[in-house]
Coordinates of C-alpha atoms in Angstrom, one line a residue:
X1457 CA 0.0 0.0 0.0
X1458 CA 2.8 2.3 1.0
X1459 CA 4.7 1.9 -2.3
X1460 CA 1.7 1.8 -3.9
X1461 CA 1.3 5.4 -2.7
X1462 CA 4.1 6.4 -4.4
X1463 CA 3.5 5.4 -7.3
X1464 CA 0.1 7.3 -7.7
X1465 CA 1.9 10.4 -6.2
X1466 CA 4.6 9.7 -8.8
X1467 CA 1.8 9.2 -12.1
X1468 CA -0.3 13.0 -10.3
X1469 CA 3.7 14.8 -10.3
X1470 CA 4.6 13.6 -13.9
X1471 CA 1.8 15.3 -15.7
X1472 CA 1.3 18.1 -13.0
X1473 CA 4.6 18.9 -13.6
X1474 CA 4.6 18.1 -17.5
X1475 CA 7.5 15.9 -17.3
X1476 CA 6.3 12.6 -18.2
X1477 CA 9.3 12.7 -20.7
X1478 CA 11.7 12.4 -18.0
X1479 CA 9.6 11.3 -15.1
X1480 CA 8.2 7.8 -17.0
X1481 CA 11.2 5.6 -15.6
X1482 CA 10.5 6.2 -12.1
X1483 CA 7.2 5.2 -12.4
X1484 CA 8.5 2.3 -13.9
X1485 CA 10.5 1.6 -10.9
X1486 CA 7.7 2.4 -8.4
X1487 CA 5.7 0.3 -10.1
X1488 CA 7.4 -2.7 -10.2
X1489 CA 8.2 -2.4 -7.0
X1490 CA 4.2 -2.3 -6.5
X1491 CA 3.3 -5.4 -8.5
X1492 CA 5.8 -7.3 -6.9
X1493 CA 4.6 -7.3 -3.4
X1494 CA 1.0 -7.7 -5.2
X1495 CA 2.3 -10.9 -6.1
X1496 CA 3.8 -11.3 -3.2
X1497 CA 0.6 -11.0 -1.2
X1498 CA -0.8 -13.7 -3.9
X1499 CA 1.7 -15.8 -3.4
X1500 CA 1.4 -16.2 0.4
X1501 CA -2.2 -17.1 -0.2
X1502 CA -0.9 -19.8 -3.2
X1503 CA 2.6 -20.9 -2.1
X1504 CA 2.8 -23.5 -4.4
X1505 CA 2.5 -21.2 -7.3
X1506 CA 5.9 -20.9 -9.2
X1507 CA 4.7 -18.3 -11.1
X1508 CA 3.6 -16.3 -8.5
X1509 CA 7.3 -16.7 -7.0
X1510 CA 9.1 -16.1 -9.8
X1511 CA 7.7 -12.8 -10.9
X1512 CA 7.6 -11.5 -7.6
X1513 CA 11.3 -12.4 -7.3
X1514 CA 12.1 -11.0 -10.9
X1515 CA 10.7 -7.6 -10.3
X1516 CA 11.5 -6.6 -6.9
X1517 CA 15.5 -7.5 -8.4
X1518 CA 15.3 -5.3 -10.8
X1519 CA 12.9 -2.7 -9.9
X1520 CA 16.1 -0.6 -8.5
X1521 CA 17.6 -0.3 -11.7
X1522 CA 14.9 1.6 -12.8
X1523 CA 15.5 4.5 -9.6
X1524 CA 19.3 4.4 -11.2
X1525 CA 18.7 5.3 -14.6
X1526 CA 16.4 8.1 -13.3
X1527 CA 18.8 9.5 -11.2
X1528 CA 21.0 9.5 -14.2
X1529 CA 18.9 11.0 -16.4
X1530 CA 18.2 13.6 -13.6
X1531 CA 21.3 14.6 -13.0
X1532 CA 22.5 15.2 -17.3
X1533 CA 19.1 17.5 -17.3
X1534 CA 21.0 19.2 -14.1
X1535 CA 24.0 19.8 -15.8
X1536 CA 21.9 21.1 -19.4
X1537 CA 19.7 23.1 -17.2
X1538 CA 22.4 24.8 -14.5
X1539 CA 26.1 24.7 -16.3
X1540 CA 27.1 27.5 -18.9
X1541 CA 29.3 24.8 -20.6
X1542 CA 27.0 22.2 -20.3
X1543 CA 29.3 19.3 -19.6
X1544 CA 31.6 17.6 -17.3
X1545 CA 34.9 16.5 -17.6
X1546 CA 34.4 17.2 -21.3
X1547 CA 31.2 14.9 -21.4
X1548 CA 28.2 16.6 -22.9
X1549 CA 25.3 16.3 -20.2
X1550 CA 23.1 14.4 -23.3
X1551 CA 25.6 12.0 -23.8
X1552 CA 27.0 11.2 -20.2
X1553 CA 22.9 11.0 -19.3
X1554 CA 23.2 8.1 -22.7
X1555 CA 26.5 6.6 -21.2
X1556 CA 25.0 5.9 -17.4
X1557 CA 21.9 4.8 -18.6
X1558 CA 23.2 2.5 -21.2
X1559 CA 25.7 0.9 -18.2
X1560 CA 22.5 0.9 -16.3
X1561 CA 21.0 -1.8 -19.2
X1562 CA 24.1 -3.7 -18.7
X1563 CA 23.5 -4.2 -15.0
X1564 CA 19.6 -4.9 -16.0
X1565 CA 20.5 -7.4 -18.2
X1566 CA 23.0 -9.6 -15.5
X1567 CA 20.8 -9.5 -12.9
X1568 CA 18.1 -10.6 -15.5
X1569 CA 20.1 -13.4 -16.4
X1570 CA 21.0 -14.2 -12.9
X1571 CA 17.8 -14.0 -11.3
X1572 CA 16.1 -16.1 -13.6
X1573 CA 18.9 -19.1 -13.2
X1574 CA 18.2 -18.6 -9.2
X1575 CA 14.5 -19.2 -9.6
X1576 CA 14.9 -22.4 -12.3
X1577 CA 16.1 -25.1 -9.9
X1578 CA 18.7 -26.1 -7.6
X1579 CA 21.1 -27.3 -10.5
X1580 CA 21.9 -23.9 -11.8
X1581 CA 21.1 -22.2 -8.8
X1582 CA 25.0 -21.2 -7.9
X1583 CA 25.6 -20.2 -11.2
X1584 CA 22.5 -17.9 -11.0
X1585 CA 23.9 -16.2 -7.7
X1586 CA 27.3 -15.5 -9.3
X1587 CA 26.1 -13.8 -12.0
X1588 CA 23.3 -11.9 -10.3
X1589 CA 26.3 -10.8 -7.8
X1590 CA 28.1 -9.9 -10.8
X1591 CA 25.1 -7.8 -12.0
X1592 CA 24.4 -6.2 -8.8
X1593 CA 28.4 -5.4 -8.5
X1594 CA 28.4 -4.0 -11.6
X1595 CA 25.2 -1.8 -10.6
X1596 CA 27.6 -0.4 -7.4
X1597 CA 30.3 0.3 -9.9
X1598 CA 28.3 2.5 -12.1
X1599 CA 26.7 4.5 -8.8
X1600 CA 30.2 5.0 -7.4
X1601 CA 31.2 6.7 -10.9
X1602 CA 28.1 8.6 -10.6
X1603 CA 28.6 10.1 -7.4
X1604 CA 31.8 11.5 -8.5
X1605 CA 30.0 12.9 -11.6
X1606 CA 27.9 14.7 -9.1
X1607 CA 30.3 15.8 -6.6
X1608 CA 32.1 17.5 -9.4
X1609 CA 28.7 18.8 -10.7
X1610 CA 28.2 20.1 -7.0
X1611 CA 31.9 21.6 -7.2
X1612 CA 30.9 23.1 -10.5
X1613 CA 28.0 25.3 -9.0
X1614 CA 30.0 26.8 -6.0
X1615 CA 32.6 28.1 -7.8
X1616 CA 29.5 29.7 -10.4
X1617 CA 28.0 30.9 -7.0
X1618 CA 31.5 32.0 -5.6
X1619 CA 32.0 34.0 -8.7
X1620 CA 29.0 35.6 -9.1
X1621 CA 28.7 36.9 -5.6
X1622 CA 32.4 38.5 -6.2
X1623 CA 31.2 40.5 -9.2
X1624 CA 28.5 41.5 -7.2
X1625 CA 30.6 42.8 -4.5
X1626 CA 33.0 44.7 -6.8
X1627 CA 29.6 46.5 -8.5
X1628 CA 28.6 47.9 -4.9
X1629 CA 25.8 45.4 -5.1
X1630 CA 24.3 42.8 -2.4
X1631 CA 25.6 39.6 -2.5
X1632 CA 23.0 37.3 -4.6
X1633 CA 23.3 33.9 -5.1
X1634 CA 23.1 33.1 -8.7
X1635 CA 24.0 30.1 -10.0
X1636 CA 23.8 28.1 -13.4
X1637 CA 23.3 30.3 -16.5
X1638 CA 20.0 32.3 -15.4
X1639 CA 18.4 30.6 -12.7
X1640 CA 18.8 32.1 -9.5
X1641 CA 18.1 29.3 -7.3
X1642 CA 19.8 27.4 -4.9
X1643 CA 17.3 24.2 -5.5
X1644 CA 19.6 22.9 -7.3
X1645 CA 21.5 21.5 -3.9
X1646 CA 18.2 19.8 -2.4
X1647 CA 17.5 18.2 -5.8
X1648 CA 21.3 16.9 -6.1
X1649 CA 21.1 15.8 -1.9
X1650 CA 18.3 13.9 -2.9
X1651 CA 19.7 12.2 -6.1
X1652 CA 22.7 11.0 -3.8
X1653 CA 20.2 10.1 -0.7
X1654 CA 18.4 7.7 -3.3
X1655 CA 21.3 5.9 -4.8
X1656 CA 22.9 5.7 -1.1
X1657 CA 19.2 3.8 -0.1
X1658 CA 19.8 1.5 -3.5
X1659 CA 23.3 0.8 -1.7
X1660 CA 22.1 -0.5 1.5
X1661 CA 19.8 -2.5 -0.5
X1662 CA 23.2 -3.9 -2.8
X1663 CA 25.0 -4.7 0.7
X1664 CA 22.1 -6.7 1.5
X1665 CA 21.8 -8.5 -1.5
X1666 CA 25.4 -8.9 -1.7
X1667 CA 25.7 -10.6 1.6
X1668 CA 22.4 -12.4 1.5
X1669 CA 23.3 -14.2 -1.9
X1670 CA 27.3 -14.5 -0.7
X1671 CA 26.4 -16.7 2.4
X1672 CA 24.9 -19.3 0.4
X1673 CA 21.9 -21.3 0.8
X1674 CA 22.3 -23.5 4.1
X1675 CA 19.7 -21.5 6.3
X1676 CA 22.3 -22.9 9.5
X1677 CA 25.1 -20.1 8.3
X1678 CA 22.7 -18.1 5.8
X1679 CA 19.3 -17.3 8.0
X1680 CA 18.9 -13.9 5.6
X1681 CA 16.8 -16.0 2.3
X1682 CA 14.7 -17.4 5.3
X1683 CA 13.4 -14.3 7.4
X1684 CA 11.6 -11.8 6.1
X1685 CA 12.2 -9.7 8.8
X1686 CA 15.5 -8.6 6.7
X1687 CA 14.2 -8.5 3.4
X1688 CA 11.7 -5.9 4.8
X1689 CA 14.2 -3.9 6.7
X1690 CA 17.3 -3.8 4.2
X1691 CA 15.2 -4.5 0.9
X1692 CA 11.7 -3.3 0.9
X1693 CA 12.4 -0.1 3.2
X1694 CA 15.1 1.5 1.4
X1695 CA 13.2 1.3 -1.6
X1696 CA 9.7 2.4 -0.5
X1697 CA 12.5 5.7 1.0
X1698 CA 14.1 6.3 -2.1
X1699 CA 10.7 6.3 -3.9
X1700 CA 9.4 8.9 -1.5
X1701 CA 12.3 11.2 -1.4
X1702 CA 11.3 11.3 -5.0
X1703 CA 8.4 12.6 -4.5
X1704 CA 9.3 15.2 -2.3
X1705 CA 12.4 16.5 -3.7
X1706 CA 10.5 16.4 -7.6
X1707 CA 12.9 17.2 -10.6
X1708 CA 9.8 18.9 -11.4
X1709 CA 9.6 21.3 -9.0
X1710 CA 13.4 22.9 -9.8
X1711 CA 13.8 22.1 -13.7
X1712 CA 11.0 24.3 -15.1
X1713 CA 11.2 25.9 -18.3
X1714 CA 12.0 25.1 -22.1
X1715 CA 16.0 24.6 -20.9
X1716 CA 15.2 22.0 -18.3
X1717 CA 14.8 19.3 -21.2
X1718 CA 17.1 17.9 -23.9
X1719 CA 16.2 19.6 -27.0
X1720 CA 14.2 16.7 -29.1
X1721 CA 16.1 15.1 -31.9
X1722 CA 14.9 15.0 -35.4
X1723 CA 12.0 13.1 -36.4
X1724 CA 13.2 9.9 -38.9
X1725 CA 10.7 12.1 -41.7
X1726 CA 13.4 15.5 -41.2
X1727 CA 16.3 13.0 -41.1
X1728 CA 15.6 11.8 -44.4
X1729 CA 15.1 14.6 -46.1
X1730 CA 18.0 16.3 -45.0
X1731 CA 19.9 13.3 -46.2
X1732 CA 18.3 13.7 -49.4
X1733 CA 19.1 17.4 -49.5
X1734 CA 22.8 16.5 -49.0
X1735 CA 23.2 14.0 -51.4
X1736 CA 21.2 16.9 -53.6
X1737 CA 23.8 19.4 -53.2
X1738 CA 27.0 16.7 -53.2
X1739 CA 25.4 15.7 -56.9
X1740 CA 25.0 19.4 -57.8
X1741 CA 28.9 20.3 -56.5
X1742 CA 29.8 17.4 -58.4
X1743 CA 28.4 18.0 -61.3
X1744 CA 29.8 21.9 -61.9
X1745 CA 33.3 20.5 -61.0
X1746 CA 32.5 17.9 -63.9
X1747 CA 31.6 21.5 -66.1
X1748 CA 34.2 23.7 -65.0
X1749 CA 37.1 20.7 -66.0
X1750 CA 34.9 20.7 -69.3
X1751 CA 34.6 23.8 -70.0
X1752 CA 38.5 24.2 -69.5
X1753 CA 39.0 21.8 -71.6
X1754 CA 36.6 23.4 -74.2
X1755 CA 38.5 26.3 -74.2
X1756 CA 41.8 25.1 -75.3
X1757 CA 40.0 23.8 -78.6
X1758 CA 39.0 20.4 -77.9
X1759 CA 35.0 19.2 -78.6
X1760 CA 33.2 17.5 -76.2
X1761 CA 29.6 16.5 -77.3
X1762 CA 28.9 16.0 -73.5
X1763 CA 29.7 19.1 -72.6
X1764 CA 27.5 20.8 -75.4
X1765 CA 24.6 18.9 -74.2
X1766 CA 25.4 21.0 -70.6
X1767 CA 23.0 23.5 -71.4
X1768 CA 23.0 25.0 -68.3
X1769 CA 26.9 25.8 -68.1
X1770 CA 27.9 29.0 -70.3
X1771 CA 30.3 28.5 -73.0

């Protein structure tokens, strides 16, 4: 119900703040997270039910890969939206937004792989663990890059702050604090806290995971797979937290305005035609090279019928 909460609040926020664009993959997340303890509550009235398990298994998995990628994609509209240059360390913010989300489908993609092994049977079910481990490892790697991508983001906008509250001094004017290209706001700081308070929830939940599935399966040294108790407190509560600190601290609510989104990409109709329209003027530079060497050629005497047919070149 809680989570379930969240994702409504999440669905309202997206179109009240018109940012479905951007705001789509966490209610994604959120509501993953909601069918799998739907399923879960199924399940405990049909135990024997496989299905029911396995897709309550599967989602609540991968359901925090979803809260990554939106925290990347968050943070690349930051840097757009804020930064003069628009970049960091020489990435554009488009394309390092691309790059974390495309490592993010890596990570999906193991764990995917791994989870489903762990749920087939006991004969693959090792095999299953180490490569969900591997998927989940690989999911830490890519936050821990990310956090110094926003520290250096966070870096960025106090020296834009420190600078602009210097050339206010020196004018005889009060000390403002501007920061990013036009936007006067300091919301930029809560909105970047809460990025990194989400991703550090998704890390408790990793640790758990990590240690759960590293223990092995003998409940006598491993009691973590057979207590709830701890999925609840180092699984399902960090998630149901990151999901509401969402909610509080909305993208929405600081990235307002035409700048606060990538600027959309051509349509495949535009991209057509302007590949038609250069291959039009390549064939058209082409062709007067082809009647300037003719008409060179013309001139010192020699006949070419081709080039007489050129009625559109002057003799």
């Amino acid at each position: 119900i809680l989570i379930g909460l969240t994702l409504g609040a999440h669905i309202y926020q997206a179109f009240a703040y018109k940012k479905f664009r951007l705001c789509w993959v966490v209610i994604m997340g959120s509501a993953w997270e909601f069918t799998s303890f739907a399923l879960r509550a199924a399940g405990a009235r049909n135990q024997q039910s496989m299905a029911l398990a396995f897709s309550s298994q599967i989602l609540v998995l991968l359901a925090p890969l979803w809260l990554n990628a939106f925290a990347y994609m968050v943070l690349g509209r930051m840097v757009h939206y804020f930064l003069p240059e628009q970049k960091i360390w020489g990435f554009r913010a488009r394309k390092m937004a691309v790059w974390f989300v495309c490592a993010d489908i890596l990570s999906f993609l193991s764990q995917l792989a791994g989870g489903s092994l762990i749920q087939n049977g006991d004969d693959i079910l090792m095999t299953g663990i180490h490569i969900y481990m591997g998927g989940i490892g690989l999911q830490e790697l890519f936050i821990l890059i990310f956090t110094a991508f926003a520290l250096r983001f966070r870096s960025r906008m106090l020296s834009i702050r420190d600078s602009r509250r210097s050339e206010l001094c020196s004018e005889g004017q009060p000390p403002m604090v501007g920061l990013g290209n036009e936007h006067p706001s300091t919301n930029w700081a809560f909105l970047l806290y809460a990025l990194l308070g989400t991703l550090a929830l998704i890390t408790t939940r990793i640790i758990y995971r990590l240690v759960e599935f590293s223990a092995g399966i003998d409940p006598k040294t491993n009691p973590l797979p057979y207590n709830e108790w701890y999925f609840y407190v180092f699984d399902a509560t960090p998630m149901f937290l990151a999901l509401l600190l969402m909610n509080l601290v909305h993208p929405g609510r600081i990235l307002v305005g035409p700048n606060s989104e990538f600027p959309k990409g051509k349509s495949r109709k535009e991209k057509r035609e302007a590949k038609k329209a250069r291959k039009e003027v390549a064939k058209a530079e082409k062709a007067q090279k082809r009647a300037g060497r003719l008409a060179v050629k013309a001139g010192n005497g020699q006949v070419y019928p081709e080039y007489v047919r050129m009625n559109d070149v002057p003799v």
